[in-house]
CSV table of C-alpha atoms in Angstrom, one decimal:
chain,number,residue,atom,x,y,z
A,30,MET,CA,3.2,145.9,218.0
A,31,THR,CA,0.6,143.1,218.6
A,32,GLN,CA,0.9,139.5,218.0
A,33,HIS,CA,-1.4,139.8,215.0
A,34,ASN,CA,0.7,142.1,212.9
A,35,VAL,CA,4.3,140.8,213.5
A,36,GLN,CA,6.1,140.1,210.3
A,37,ILE,CA,9.5,138.5,209.6
A,38,LEU,CA,11.2,141.8,209.1
A,39,ASP,CA,10.1,142.9,212.6
A,40,LEU,CA,12.4,140.3,214.0
A,41,PRO,CA,15.8,141.5,215.3
A,42,ASP,CA,18.8,140.9,213.0
A,43,GLU,CA,20.2,138.1,215.2
A,44,ILE,CA,16.9,136.2,215.3
A,45,LEU,CA,16.3,136.7,211.5
A,46,LEU,CA,19.8,135.3,210.8
A,47,LEU,CA,19.0,132.2,212.8
A,48,VAL,CA,15.9,131.8,210.8
A,49,LEU,CA,17.7,132.2,207.4
A,50,LYS,CA,20.4,129.8,208.5
A,51,LYS,CA,17.8,127.0,208.8
A,52,LEU,CA,16.9,127.5,205.1
A,53,ASP,CA,18.8,126.5,202.0
A,54,ASN,CA,21.2,129.4,201.6
A,55,ILE,CA,21.2,129.2,197.8
A,56,ASP,CA,17.4,129.8,198.0
A,57,VAL,CA,17.9,132.5,200.5
A,58,LEU,CA,20.3,134.4,198.3
A,59,TYR,CA,18.3,133.9,195.1
A,60,SER,CA,15.1,135.0,196.7
A,61,LEU,CA,16.2,137.9,199.0
A,62,LEU,CA,19.3,139.5,197.7
A,63,GLY,CA,18.7,142.5,195.4
A,64,ILE,CA,14.9,142.9,196.0
A,65,ASN,CA,15.4,146.6,196.9
A,66,ASN,CA,15.4,146.1,200.7
A,67,HIS,CA,18.7,147.4,202.1
A,68,ARG,CA,18.3,145.6,205.5
A,69,LEU,CA,17.8,142.2,203.8
A,70,ASP,CA,20.7,142.8,201.5
A,71,VAL,CA,23.0,143.4,204.4
A,72,ILE,CA,21.7,140.4,206.4
A,73,VAL,CA,21.8,137.8,203.6
A,74,GLN,CA,25.4,138.8,202.7
A,75,GLU,CA,26.6,137.9,206.2
A,76,LYS,CA,29.2,135.1,206.3
A,77,ILE,CA,26.9,132.7,208.1
A,78,VAL,CA,24.7,132.6,204.9
A,79,THR,CA,27.4,132.9,202.3
A,80,ASP,CA,30.5,130.9,203.5
A,81,VAL,CA,29.4,127.5,202.2
A,82,LEU,CA,27.5,127.4,198.9
A,83,SER,CA,26.1,124.2,197.3
A,84,PHE,CA,24.9,124.3,193.8
A,85,VAL,CA,23.7,120.8,193.6
A,86,SER,CA,20.8,118.8,195.2
A,87,ILE,CA,20.9,115.1,195.8
A,88,SER,CA,17.9,112.9,195.6
A,89,ASN,CA,17.2,110.9,198.8
A,90,LEU,CA,15.8,108.0,196.8
A,91,THR,CA,18.1,107.7,193.8
A,92,GLU,CA,21.1,109.6,195.0
A,93,GLU,CA,21.2,111.4,191.6
A,94,ILE,CA,22.4,115.0,191.7
A,95,SER,CA,20.6,117.9,190.1
A,96,PRO,CA,22.2,121.2,189.3
A,97,ILE,CA,20.4,124.5,189.8
A,98,SER,CA,18.5,125.8,186.8
A,99,ALA,CA,20.2,127.8,184.0
A,100,LEU,CA,18.2,130.9,185.0
A,101,ALA,CA,19.3,130.7,188.6
A,102,LEU,CA,22.9,130.0,187.6
A,103,ASN,CA,22.9,133.0,185.4
A,104,ARG,CA,21.7,135.3,188.1
A,105,PHE,CA,24.3,133.9,190.6
A,106,ARG,CA,27.1,134.5,188.1
A,107,ASN,CA,26.1,138.0,187.1
A,108,GLY,CA,24.4,139.5,190.2
A,109,ILE,CA,24.9,137.5,193.4
A,110,LEU,CA,28.4,135.9,193.4
A,111,PRO,CA,30.3,139.1,192.6
A,112,LYS,CA,28.7,140.7,195.6
A,113,ILE,CA,29.5,138.0,198.2
A,114,HIS,CA,32.7,136.5,196.7
A,115,LYS,CA,34.9,137.6,199.6
A,116,ASN,CA,32.8,135.5,202.0
A,117,VAL,CA,32.8,132.2,200.2
A,118,LYS,CA,35.1,129.6,201.8
A,119,SER,CA,33.6,126.4,200.1
A,120,PHE,CA,31.8,125.5,197.0
A,121,ILE,CA,29.9,122.3,196.1
A,122,VAL,CA,29.4,122.1,192.3
A,123,GLU,CA,29.0,119.7,189.4
A,124,SER,CA,31.4,119.8,186.6
A,125,ASP,CA,29.1,121.4,184.0
A,126,SER,CA,28.6,124.5,186.1
A,127,PHE,CA,32.3,124.7,187.5
A,128,GLU,CA,33.6,127.3,185.2
A,129,CYS,CA,30.5,129.5,185.3
A,130,ILE,CA,30.6,129.5,189.1
A,131,LEU,CA,34.3,129.7,189.7
A,132,GLY,CA,34.8,132.2,187.0
A,133,ALA,CA,32.2,134.7,188.3
A,134,ALA,CA,34.6,136.3,190.8
A,135,THR,CA,38.0,136.0,192.4
A,136,TYR,CA,37.0,134.3,195.8
A,137,PRO,CA,40.1,135.3,197.9
A,138,ASN,CA,39.0,133.1,200.9
A,139,LEU,CA,37.9,130.0,199.0
A,140,THR,CA,39.8,127.0,200.2
A,141,GLN,CA,37.4,124.0,199.8
A,142,LEU,CA,35.9,122.4,196.7
A,143,LYS,CA,33.6,119.5,196.2
A,144,ILE,CA,33.1,118.6,192.5
A,145,PHE,CA,30.6,116.1,191.3
A,146,ASN,CA,30.9,114.2,187.9
A,147,LEU,CA,34.6,114.2,187.6
A,148,ASN,CA,36.2,112.7,184.5
A,149,LYS,CA,39.4,112.8,182.5
A,150,ALA,CA,38.1,115.4,180.1
A,151,PHE,CA,37.3,117.8,182.9
A,152,VAL,CA,40.8,117.3,184.5
A,153,SER,CA,42.4,118.0,181.2
A,154,ARG,CA,40.4,121.2,180.7
A,155,TYR,CA,40.5,122.8,184.1
A,156,PHE,CA,43.5,121.3,186.1
A,157,MET,CA,46.2,122.5,183.9
A,158,ASP,CA,48.6,125.5,184.1
A,159,ASP,CA,46.9,127.3,181.3
A,160,SER,CA,43.5,126.9,183.0
A,161,PRO,CA,41.5,130.2,183.4
A,162,LEU,CA,41.0,129.2,187.0
A,163,GLN,CA,44.5,128.3,188.0
A,164,HIS,CA,44.8,131.3,190.3
A,165,ILE,CA,42.3,129.6,192.7
A,166,GLY,CA,43.4,126.0,192.3
A,167,LYS,CA,47.2,126.4,192.3
A,168,GLN,CA,47.5,128.0,195.8
A,169,GLN,CA,44.2,128.5,197.5
A,170,ILE,CA,42.5,125.1,197.7
A,171,THR,CA,43.5,123.0,200.6
A,172,ASP,CA,40.5,120.6,200.8
A,173,LEU,CA,39.3,118.8,197.7
A,174,ILE,CA,36.6,116.2,197.3
A,175,LEU,CA,36.1,114.7,193.8
A,176,ILE,CA,33.1,112.4,193.0
A,177,SER,CA,34.0,110.5,189.9
A,178,ASN,CA,31.5,109.4,187.2
A,179,GLU,CA,34.3,107.6,185.2
A,180,SER,CA,33.7,103.9,184.7
A,181,ASN,CA,36.5,101.4,185.5
A,182,ASN,CA,35.8,99.4,182.3
A,183,GLU,CA,38.2,99.6,179.5
A,184,ILE,CA,40.5,102.2,181.1
A,185,GLU,CA,44.2,101.8,181.2
A,186,LYS,CA,45.1,102.2,184.8
A,187,ILE,CA,48.6,103.4,184.6
A,188,GLU,CA,47.7,106.0,181.9
A,189,TYR,CA,44.8,107.2,184.1
A,190,THR,CA,47.0,107.5,187.1
A,191,LYS,CA,49.5,109.6,185.0
A,192,ASN,CA,46.9,111.8,183.2
A,193,VAL,CA,44.4,112.2,186.0
A,194,TYR,CA,45.6,111.6,189.5
A,195,ALA,CA,49.2,112.9,189.0
A,196,THR,CA,47.7,115.9,187.2
A,197,ILE,CA,45.5,116.7,190.1
A,198,PHE,CA,48.4,116.6,192.5
A,199,ASN,CA,50.6,118.8,190.2
A,200,PHE,CA,47.8,121.4,189.8
A,201,PHE,CA,46.7,121.7,193.5
A,202,THR,CA,50.1,122.5,195.0
A,203,ASN,CA,48.8,123.4,198.5
A,204,LEU,CA,46.4,120.4,199.1
A,205,LYS,CA,46.0,119.2,202.7
A,206,HIS,CA,43.0,116.9,202.3
A,207,LEU,CA,42.1,115.0,199.1
A,208,SER,CA,39.2,112.5,198.7
A,209,ILE,CA,38.4,110.9,195.4
A,210,VAL,CA,35.2,108.8,195.7
A,211,GLN,CA,32.9,107.0,193.3
A,212,SER,CA,29.4,108.0,192.5
A,213,SER,CA,26.5,105.8,193.3
A,214,ILE,CA,26.6,104.1,189.9
A,215,HIS,CA,30.3,104.0,188.9
A,216,ASP,CA,33.3,102.2,190.3
A,217,TYR,CA,36.0,104.6,189.1
A,218,PRO,CA,39.5,103.7,187.9
A,219,PRO,CA,41.8,102.8,190.8
A,220,LEU,CA,45.2,104.4,191.5
A,221,LEU,CA,48.1,102.2,190.3
A,222,LEU,CA,51.5,103.2,191.5
A,223,HIS,CA,53.9,100.5,192.2
A,224,ASN,CA,55.4,100.3,188.7
A,225,LEU,CA,55.7,104.1,188.4
A,226,SER,CA,58.3,106.6,189.5
A,227,PRO,CA,57.8,107.9,193.2
A,228,ILE,CA,57.5,111.4,191.9
A,229,THR,CA,54.3,110.5,189.8
A,230,PHE,CA,52.0,110.9,192.7
A,231,SER,CA,53.7,112.9,195.5
A,232,SER,CA,53.1,115.8,197.8
A,233,SER,CA,54.8,117.7,200.6
A,234,THR,CA,51.6,119.2,202.0
A,235,LEU,CA,48.9,116.4,202.0
A,236,THR,CA,47.9,115.1,205.4
A,237,LYS,CA,44.7,113.2,204.5
A,238,LEU,CA,44.0,111.1,201.5
A,239,CYS,CA,41.0,108.9,200.6
A,240,ILE,CA,41.2,107.0,197.3
A,241,ASN,CA,40.5,103.8,195.4
A,242,ILE,CA,43.7,101.8,194.8
A,243,ASN,CA,44.4,98.8,192.6
A,244,ASP,CA,46.0,96.5,195.1
A,245,PHE,CA,48.0,96.3,198.3
A,246,ASP,CA,51.3,97.0,196.6
A,247,ASP,CA,49.8,100.5,195.8
A,248,CYS,CA,48.9,101.0,199.4
A,249,LEU,CA,52.6,100.3,200.3
A,250,ALA,CA,53.7,102.7,197.5
A,251,LEU,CA,51.7,105.5,199.1
A,252,LEU,CA,53.6,104.9,202.2
A,253,ASP,CA,57.1,105.0,200.7
A,254,GLY,CA,57.7,108.6,201.6
A,255,ARG,CA,56.2,110.3,198.6
A,256,LEU,CA,53.5,111.6,200.9
A,257,LYS,CA,55.8,112.6,203.8
A,258,ASP,CA,53.2,114.6,205.9
A,259,LEU,CA,50.4,112.0,205.4
A,260,THR,CA,48.6,111.2,208.7
A,261,ILE,CA,45.2,109.8,207.6
A,262,LEU,CA,45.0,107.3,204.7
A,263,THR,CA,41.7,105.7,203.7
A,264,VAL,CA,41.8,103.3,200.7
A,265,GLN,CA,39.4,101.0,198.9
A,266,ILE,CA,41.4,98.1,197.4
A,267,SER,CA,40.0,96.9,194.0
A,268,SER,CA,41.8,93.6,193.8
A,269,ILE,CA,41.1,91.7,197.0
A,270,HIS,CA,42.8,88.6,195.6
A,271,ASP,CA,46.2,90.4,195.3
A,272,PHE,CA,45.7,92.0,198.7
A,273,ALA,CA,45.3,88.6,200.4
A,274,SER,CA,48.2,87.0,198.4
A,275,THR,CA,50.5,90.0,199.3
A,276,SER,CA,49.6,89.9,202.9
A,277,HIS,CA,50.3,86.1,203.1
A,278,ASN,CA,53.7,86.5,201.6
A,279,MET,CA,54.5,89.4,204.0
């Protein structure tokens, strides 16, 4: 073998895997899996390529997200995900493709989800006991990141807490880490707890929480024992005036 006729398939498996790891694994799977090359089929199904799959891209300029094309999504659902489903540990998806991707296979080792474009309608559809995907959410998911695109304007905070935040806690019964953050263009409705029952937003498993809260009283409510194993708390307080007033009184 001379320097002039070396091709990528001439590389040892270990080197080829390192090369593929530098590339976008969604592109690798879409381009190389199932092209009638047994060696490539075996290599691209390795866990180093298939354990974390992101089906969104984020613009560096506008921070807008873009899902993969419908053609690619259909191929992943029907031909790729069923082959690699046992390796997948983490998905990054947007709400419109959530059911298509999560419903393509069983994913026995899936523990992490990051979902873009969260809203009340999505929670009402997929985070309920009759959800077609409850077998994954109820027990498997321990790490959950939700990027909300819900606007804070004209939303009743107490009802949103009951119907969205409490629903998330009730559905994901094995959560250890939960982060709910805003998109680049929306300030999402804050959590409001201090006038609600302590069981409204509670967990016996959560150790890390990142969330937008209404005021400092809600921060105190989070520390009243309803999250007994919590060790890390990161909050954004919507009402700074109430925070300053409460701090002064304390």
